[in-house]
Short mmCIF file of C-alpha atoms and ligand atoms in Angstrom, two decimals:
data_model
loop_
_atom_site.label_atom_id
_atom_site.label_comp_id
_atom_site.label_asym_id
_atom_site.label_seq_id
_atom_site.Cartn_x
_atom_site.Cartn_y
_atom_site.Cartn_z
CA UNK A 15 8.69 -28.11 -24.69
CA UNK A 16 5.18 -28.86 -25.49
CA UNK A 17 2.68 -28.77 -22.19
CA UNK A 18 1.44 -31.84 -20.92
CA UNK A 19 -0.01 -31.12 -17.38
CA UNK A 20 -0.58 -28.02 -14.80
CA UNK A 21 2.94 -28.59 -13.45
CA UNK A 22 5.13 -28.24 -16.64
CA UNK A 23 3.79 -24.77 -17.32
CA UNK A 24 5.81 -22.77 -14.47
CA UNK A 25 9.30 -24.43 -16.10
CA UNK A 26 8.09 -23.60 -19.24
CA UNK A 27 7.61 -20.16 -18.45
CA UNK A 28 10.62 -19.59 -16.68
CA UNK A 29 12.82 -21.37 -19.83
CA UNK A 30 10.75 -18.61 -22.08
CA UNK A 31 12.12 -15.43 -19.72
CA UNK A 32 15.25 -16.93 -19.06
CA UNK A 33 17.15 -15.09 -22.50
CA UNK A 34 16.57 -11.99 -21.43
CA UNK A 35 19.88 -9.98 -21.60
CA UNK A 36 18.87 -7.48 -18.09
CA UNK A 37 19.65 -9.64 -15.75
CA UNK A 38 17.55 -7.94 -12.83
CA UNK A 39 14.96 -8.35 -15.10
CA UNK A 40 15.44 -12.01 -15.57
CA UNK A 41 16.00 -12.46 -11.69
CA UNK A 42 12.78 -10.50 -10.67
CA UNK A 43 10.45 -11.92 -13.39
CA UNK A 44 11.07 -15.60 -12.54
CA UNK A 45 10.47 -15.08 -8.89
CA UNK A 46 7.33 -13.43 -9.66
CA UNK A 47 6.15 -16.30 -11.97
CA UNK A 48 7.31 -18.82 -9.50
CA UNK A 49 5.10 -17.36 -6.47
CA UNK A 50 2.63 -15.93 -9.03
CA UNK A 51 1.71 -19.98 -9.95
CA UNK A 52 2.28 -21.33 -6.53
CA UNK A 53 -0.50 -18.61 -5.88
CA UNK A 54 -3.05 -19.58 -8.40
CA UNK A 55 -1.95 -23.66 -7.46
CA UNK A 56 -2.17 -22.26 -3.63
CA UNK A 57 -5.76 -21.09 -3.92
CA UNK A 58 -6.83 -23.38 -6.47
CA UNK A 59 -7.90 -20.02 -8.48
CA UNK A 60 -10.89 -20.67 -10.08
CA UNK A 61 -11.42 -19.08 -13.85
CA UNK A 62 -14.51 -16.79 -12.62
CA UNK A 63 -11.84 -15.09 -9.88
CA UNK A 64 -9.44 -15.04 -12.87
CA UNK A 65 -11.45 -12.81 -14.99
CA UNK A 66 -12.92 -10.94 -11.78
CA UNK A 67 -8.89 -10.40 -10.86
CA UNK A 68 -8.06 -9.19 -14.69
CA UNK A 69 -11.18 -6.89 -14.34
CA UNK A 70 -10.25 -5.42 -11.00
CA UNK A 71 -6.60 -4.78 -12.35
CA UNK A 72 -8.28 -3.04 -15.53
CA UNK A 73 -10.03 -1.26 -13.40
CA UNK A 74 -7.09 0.33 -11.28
CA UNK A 75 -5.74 1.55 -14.70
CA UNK A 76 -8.98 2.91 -15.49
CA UNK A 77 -9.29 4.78 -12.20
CA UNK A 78 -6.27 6.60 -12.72
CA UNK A 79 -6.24 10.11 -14.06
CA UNK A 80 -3.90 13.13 -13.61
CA UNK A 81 -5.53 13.92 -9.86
CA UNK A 82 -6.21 10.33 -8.41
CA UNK A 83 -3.30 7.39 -8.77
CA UNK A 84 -5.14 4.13 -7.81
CA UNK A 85 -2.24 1.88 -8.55
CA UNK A 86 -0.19 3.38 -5.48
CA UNK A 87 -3.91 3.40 -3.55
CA UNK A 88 -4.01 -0.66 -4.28
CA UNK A 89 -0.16 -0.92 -3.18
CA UNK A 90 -0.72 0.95 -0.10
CA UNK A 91 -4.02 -0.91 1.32
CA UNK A 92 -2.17 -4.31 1.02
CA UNK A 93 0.32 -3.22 2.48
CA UNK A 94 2.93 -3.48 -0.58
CA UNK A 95 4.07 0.51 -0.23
CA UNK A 96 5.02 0.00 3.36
CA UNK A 97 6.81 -3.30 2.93
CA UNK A 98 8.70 -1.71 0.27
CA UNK A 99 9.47 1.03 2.13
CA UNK A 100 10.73 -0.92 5.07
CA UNK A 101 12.85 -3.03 3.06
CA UNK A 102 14.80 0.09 1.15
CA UNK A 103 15.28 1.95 4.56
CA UNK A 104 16.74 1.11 8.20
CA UNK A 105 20.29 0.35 6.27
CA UNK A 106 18.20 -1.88 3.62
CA UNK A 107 15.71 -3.10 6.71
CA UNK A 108 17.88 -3.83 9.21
CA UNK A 109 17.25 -0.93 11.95
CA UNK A 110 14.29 1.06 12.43
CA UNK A 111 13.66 4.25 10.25
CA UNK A 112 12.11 7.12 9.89
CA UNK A 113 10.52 6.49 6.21
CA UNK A 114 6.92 6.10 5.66
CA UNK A 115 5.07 5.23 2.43
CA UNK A 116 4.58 8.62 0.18
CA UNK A 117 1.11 8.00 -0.77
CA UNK A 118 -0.81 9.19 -3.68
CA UNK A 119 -1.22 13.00 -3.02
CA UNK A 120 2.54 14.24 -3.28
CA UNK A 121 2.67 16.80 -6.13
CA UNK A 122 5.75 18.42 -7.27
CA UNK A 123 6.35 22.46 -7.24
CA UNK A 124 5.08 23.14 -4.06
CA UNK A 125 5.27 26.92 -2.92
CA UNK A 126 9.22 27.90 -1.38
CA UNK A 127 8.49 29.16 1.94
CA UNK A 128 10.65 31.43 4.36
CA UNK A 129 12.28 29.14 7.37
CA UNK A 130 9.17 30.10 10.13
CA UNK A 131 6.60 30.75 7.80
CA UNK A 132 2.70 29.56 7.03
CA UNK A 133 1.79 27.04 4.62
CA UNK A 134 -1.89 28.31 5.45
CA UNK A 135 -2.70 30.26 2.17
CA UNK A 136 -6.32 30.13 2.28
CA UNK A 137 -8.75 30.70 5.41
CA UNK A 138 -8.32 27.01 7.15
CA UNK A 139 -10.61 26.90 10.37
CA UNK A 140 -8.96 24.60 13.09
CA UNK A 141 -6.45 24.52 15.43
CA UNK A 142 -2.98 26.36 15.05
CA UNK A 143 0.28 24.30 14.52
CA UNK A 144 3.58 25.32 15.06
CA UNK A 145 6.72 23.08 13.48
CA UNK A 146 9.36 22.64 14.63
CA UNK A 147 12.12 19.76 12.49
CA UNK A 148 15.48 19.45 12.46
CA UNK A 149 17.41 16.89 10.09
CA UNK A 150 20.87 15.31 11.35
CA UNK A 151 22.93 12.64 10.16
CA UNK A 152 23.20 9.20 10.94
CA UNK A 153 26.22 10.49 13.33
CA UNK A 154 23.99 13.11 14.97
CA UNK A 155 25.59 16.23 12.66
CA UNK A 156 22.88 18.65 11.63
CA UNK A 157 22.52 18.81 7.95
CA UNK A 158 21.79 22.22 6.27
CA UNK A 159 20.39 23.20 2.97
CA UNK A 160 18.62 20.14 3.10
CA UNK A 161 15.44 20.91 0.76
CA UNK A 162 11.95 19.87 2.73
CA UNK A 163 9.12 19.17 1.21
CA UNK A 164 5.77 19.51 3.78
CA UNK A 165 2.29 18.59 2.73
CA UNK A 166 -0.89 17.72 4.36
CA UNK A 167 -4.59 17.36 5.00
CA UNK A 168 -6.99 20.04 6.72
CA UNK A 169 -8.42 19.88 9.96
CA UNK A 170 -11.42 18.72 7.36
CA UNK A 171 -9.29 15.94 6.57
CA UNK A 172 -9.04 17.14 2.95
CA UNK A 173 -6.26 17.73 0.95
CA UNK A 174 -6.22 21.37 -1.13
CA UNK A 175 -6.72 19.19 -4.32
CA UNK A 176 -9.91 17.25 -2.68
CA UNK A 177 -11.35 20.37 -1.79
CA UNK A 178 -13.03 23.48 -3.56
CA UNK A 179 -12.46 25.80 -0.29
CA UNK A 180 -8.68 25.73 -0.20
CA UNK A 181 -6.42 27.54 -2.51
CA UNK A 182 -3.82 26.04 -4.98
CA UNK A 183 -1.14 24.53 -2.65
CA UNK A 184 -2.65 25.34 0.39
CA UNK A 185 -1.37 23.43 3.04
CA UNK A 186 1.97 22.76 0.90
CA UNK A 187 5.08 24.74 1.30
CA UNK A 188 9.11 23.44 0.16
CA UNK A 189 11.70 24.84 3.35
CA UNK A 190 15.37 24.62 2.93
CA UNK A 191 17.08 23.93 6.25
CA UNK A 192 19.17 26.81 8.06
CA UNK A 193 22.88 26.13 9.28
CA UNK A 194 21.64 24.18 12.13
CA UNK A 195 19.54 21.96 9.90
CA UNK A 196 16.10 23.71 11.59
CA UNK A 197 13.43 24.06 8.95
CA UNK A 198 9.89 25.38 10.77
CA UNK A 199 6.68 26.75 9.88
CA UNK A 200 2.87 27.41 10.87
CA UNK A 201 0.17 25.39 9.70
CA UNK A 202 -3.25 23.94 11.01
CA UNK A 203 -3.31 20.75 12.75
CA UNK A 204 -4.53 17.93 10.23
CA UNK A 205 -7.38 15.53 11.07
CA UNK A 206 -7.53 11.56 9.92
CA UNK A 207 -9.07 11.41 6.62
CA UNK A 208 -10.67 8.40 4.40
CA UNK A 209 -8.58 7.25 1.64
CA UNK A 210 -10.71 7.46 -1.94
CA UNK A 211 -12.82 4.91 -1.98
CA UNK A 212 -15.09 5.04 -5.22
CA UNK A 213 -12.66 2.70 -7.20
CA UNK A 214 -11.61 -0.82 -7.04
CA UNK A 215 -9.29 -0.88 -4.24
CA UNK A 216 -12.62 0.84 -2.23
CA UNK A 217 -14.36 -2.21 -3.10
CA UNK A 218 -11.95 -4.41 -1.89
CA UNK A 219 -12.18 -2.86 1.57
CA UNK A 220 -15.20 -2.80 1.66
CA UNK A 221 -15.50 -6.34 1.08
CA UNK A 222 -13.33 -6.88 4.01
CA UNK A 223 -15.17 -5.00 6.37
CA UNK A 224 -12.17 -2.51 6.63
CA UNK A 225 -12.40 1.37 7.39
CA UNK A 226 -10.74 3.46 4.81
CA UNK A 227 -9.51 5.68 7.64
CA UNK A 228 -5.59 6.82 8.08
CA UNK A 229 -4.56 8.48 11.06
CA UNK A 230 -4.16 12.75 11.11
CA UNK A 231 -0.21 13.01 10.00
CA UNK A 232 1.81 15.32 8.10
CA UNK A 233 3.88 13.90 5.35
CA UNK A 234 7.62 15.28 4.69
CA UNK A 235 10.18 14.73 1.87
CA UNK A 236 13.71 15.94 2.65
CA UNK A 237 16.02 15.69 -0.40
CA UNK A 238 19.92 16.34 -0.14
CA UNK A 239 22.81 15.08 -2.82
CA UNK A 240 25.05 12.73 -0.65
CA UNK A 241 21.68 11.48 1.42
CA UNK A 242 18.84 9.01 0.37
CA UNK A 243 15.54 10.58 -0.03
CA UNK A 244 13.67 10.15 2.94
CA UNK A 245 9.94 10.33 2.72
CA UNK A 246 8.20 10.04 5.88
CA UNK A 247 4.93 11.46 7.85
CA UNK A 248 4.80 12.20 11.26
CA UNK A 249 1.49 10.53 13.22
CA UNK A 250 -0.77 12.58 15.08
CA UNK A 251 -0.66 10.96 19.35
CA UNK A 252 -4.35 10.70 19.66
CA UNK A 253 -5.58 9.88 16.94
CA UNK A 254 -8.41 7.06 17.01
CA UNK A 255 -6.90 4.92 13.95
CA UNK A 256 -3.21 4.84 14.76
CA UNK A 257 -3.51 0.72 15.04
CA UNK A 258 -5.37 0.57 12.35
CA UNK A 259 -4.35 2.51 9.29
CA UNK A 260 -5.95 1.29 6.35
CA UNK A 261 -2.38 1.95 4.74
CA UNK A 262 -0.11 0.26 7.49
CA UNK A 263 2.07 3.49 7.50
CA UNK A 264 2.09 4.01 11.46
CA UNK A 265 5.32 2.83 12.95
CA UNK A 266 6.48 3.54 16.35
CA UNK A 267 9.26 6.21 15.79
CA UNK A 268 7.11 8.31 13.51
CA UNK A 269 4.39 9.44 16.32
CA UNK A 270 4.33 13.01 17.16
CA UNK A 271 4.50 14.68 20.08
CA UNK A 272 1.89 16.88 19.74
CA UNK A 273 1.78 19.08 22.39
CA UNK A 274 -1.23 21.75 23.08
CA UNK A 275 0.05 25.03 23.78
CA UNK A 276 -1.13 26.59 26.88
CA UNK A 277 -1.08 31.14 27.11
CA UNK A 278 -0.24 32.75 23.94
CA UNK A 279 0.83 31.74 20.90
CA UNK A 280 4.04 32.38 19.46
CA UNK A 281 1.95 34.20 16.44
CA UNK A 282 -0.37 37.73 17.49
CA UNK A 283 -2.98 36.67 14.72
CA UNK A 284 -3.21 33.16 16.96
CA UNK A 285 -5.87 33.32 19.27
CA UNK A 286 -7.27 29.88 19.89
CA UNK A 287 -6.40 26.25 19.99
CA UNK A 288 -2.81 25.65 19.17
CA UNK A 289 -0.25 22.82 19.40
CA UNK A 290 3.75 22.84 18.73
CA UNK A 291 5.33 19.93 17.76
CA UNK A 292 9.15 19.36 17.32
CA UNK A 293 10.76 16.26 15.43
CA UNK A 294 14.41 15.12 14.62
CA UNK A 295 14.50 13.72 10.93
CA UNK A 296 17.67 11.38 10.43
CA UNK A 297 18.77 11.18 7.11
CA UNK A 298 20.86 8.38 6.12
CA UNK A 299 23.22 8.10 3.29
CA UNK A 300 22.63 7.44 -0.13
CA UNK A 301 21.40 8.94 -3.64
CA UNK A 302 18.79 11.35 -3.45
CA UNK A 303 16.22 10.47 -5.93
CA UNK A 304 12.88 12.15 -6.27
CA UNK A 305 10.35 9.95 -6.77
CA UNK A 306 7.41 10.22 -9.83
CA UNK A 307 4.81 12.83 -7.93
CA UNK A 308 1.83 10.51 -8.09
CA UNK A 309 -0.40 13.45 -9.33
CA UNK A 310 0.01 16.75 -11.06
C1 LIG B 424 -1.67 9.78 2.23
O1 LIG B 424 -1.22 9.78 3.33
O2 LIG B 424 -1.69 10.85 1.64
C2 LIG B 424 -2.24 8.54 1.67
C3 LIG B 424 -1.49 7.38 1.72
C4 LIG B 424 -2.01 6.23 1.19
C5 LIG B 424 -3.28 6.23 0.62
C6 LIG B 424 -4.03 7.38 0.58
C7 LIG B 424 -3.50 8.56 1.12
FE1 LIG B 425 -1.71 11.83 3.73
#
């Protein structure tokens, strides 16, 4: 069919896509033509925003290296990684869940760590934190050997790869849980932090007047054949930005209970601030898939 006017080119389009022999591929790529249009027809997109919106996307490419993954930064900040989330978990988004968005700073081969141990391996100035999880079911049953990965930002509210002062995988540790499906360990208690903010998707917030600030959390990845993956981060109770995550990842059932410990610690070397926090995981079931780490 030859093109006559604006209208005819979405049919045209979609009659172009329409041979290919995936059909996933065929269902997915004609819904995102069809809103893709009705976007541009929507906003009446103009040819200057066209090439500013072929630069930007460039640009996220460009920004990408082996230590900084803009395209999942872009994803999260409109809110894409969260919706995505949501709609994969909660029995395919009908119930609440416990999964959260993984972010960009995941990386794979973290340190195995004994059940109780620290995931401190450089000097970390802040307050202590003791962890406490425990993974069950969707029927309640604990779930051993589950394997846990644990990551997260400093009281600085840098992760080990941001920062020059920490060691190699500080602040990361892999647990496997016991025959109760406890995993625990010892680690500082993370601060908020701002999301990178030197490439495109920086711009963009700034643009909209938005902080680049995500709550203090710790992020967790428990993996089990016979369960789905679940990838979650547990929220921080007082922190300042936990309405307004510049990633949207803060949902009600994933706030900690913090809770500041008062007389000794439970470790001898532990003499000043420290806070214990205990959380139930539910796993539901599925195929555990690991997902690309987003940096090396
Ligand atoms: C994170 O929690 O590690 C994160 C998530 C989204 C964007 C930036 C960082
Ligand atoms: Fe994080």
């Amino acid at each position: 069919m030859i093109i006559a006017r604006q209208q005819d080119v979405t049919d045209v389009v979609l009659a172009a896509m329409d041979r290919a022999p995936s059909e996933r591929l065929r269902t997915v790529m004609a819904s995102f033509v069809t809103h893709l249009h009705a976007f541009a027809r929507d906003v009446k997109l103009t040819e200057a925003e066209f090439e500013f919106a072929i630069d930007f996307l460039n640009r996220v490419g460009q920004a990408t290296n082996d230590s900084h993954n803009e395209g999942v930064l872009f994803s999260d900040a409109v809110g894409l990684s969260t919706l995505v989330c949501l709609l994969n978990n909660g029995q395919d988004g009908a119930t609440e869940t416990a999964a959260a968005l993984l972010g960009p700073f995941w990386r794979a081969n973290a340190p195995p760590t004994a059940n109780g141990g620290s995931i401190v391996r450089s000097p970390t100035p802040g307050p202590a934190l003791f962890f406490e999880g425990r993974i069950r079911d969707a029927q309640g049953t604990p779930v051993p050997g589950v394997r846990v990965d644990v990551w997260q930002a400093s009281p600085a509210g840098m992760y080990e790869n941001q920062d020059a002062d920490q060691a190699d995988m500080n602040l990361r540790g892999v647990f496997d849980t016991d025959a109760e499906g406890r995993f625990a360990f010892r680690s500082v208690k993370p601060a908020g932090y701002p999301v990178p903010t030197h490439g495109p998707t920086g711009d963009l917030l700034r643009a909209q007047l938005r902080h680049p600030y995500r709550p203090a959390h710790l992020h967790v990845l428990a993996y089990k054949p016979g369960f789905k993956t679940l990838i979650t981060q547990i929220f921080v109770d007082d922190d300042e930005h936990l309405e307004s995550d510049v990633v949207f990842g803060v949902t009600r059932a994933l706030i900690g209970d913090f809770r500041k410990g008062e007389g000794a610690s439970p470790a001898v070397d532990v003499t000043g601030e420290w806070y214990n926090l205990a959380y139930t995981f539910t796993m539901e079931p599925g195929e555990a898939v690991l997902p690309r780490p987003p940096i090396k």
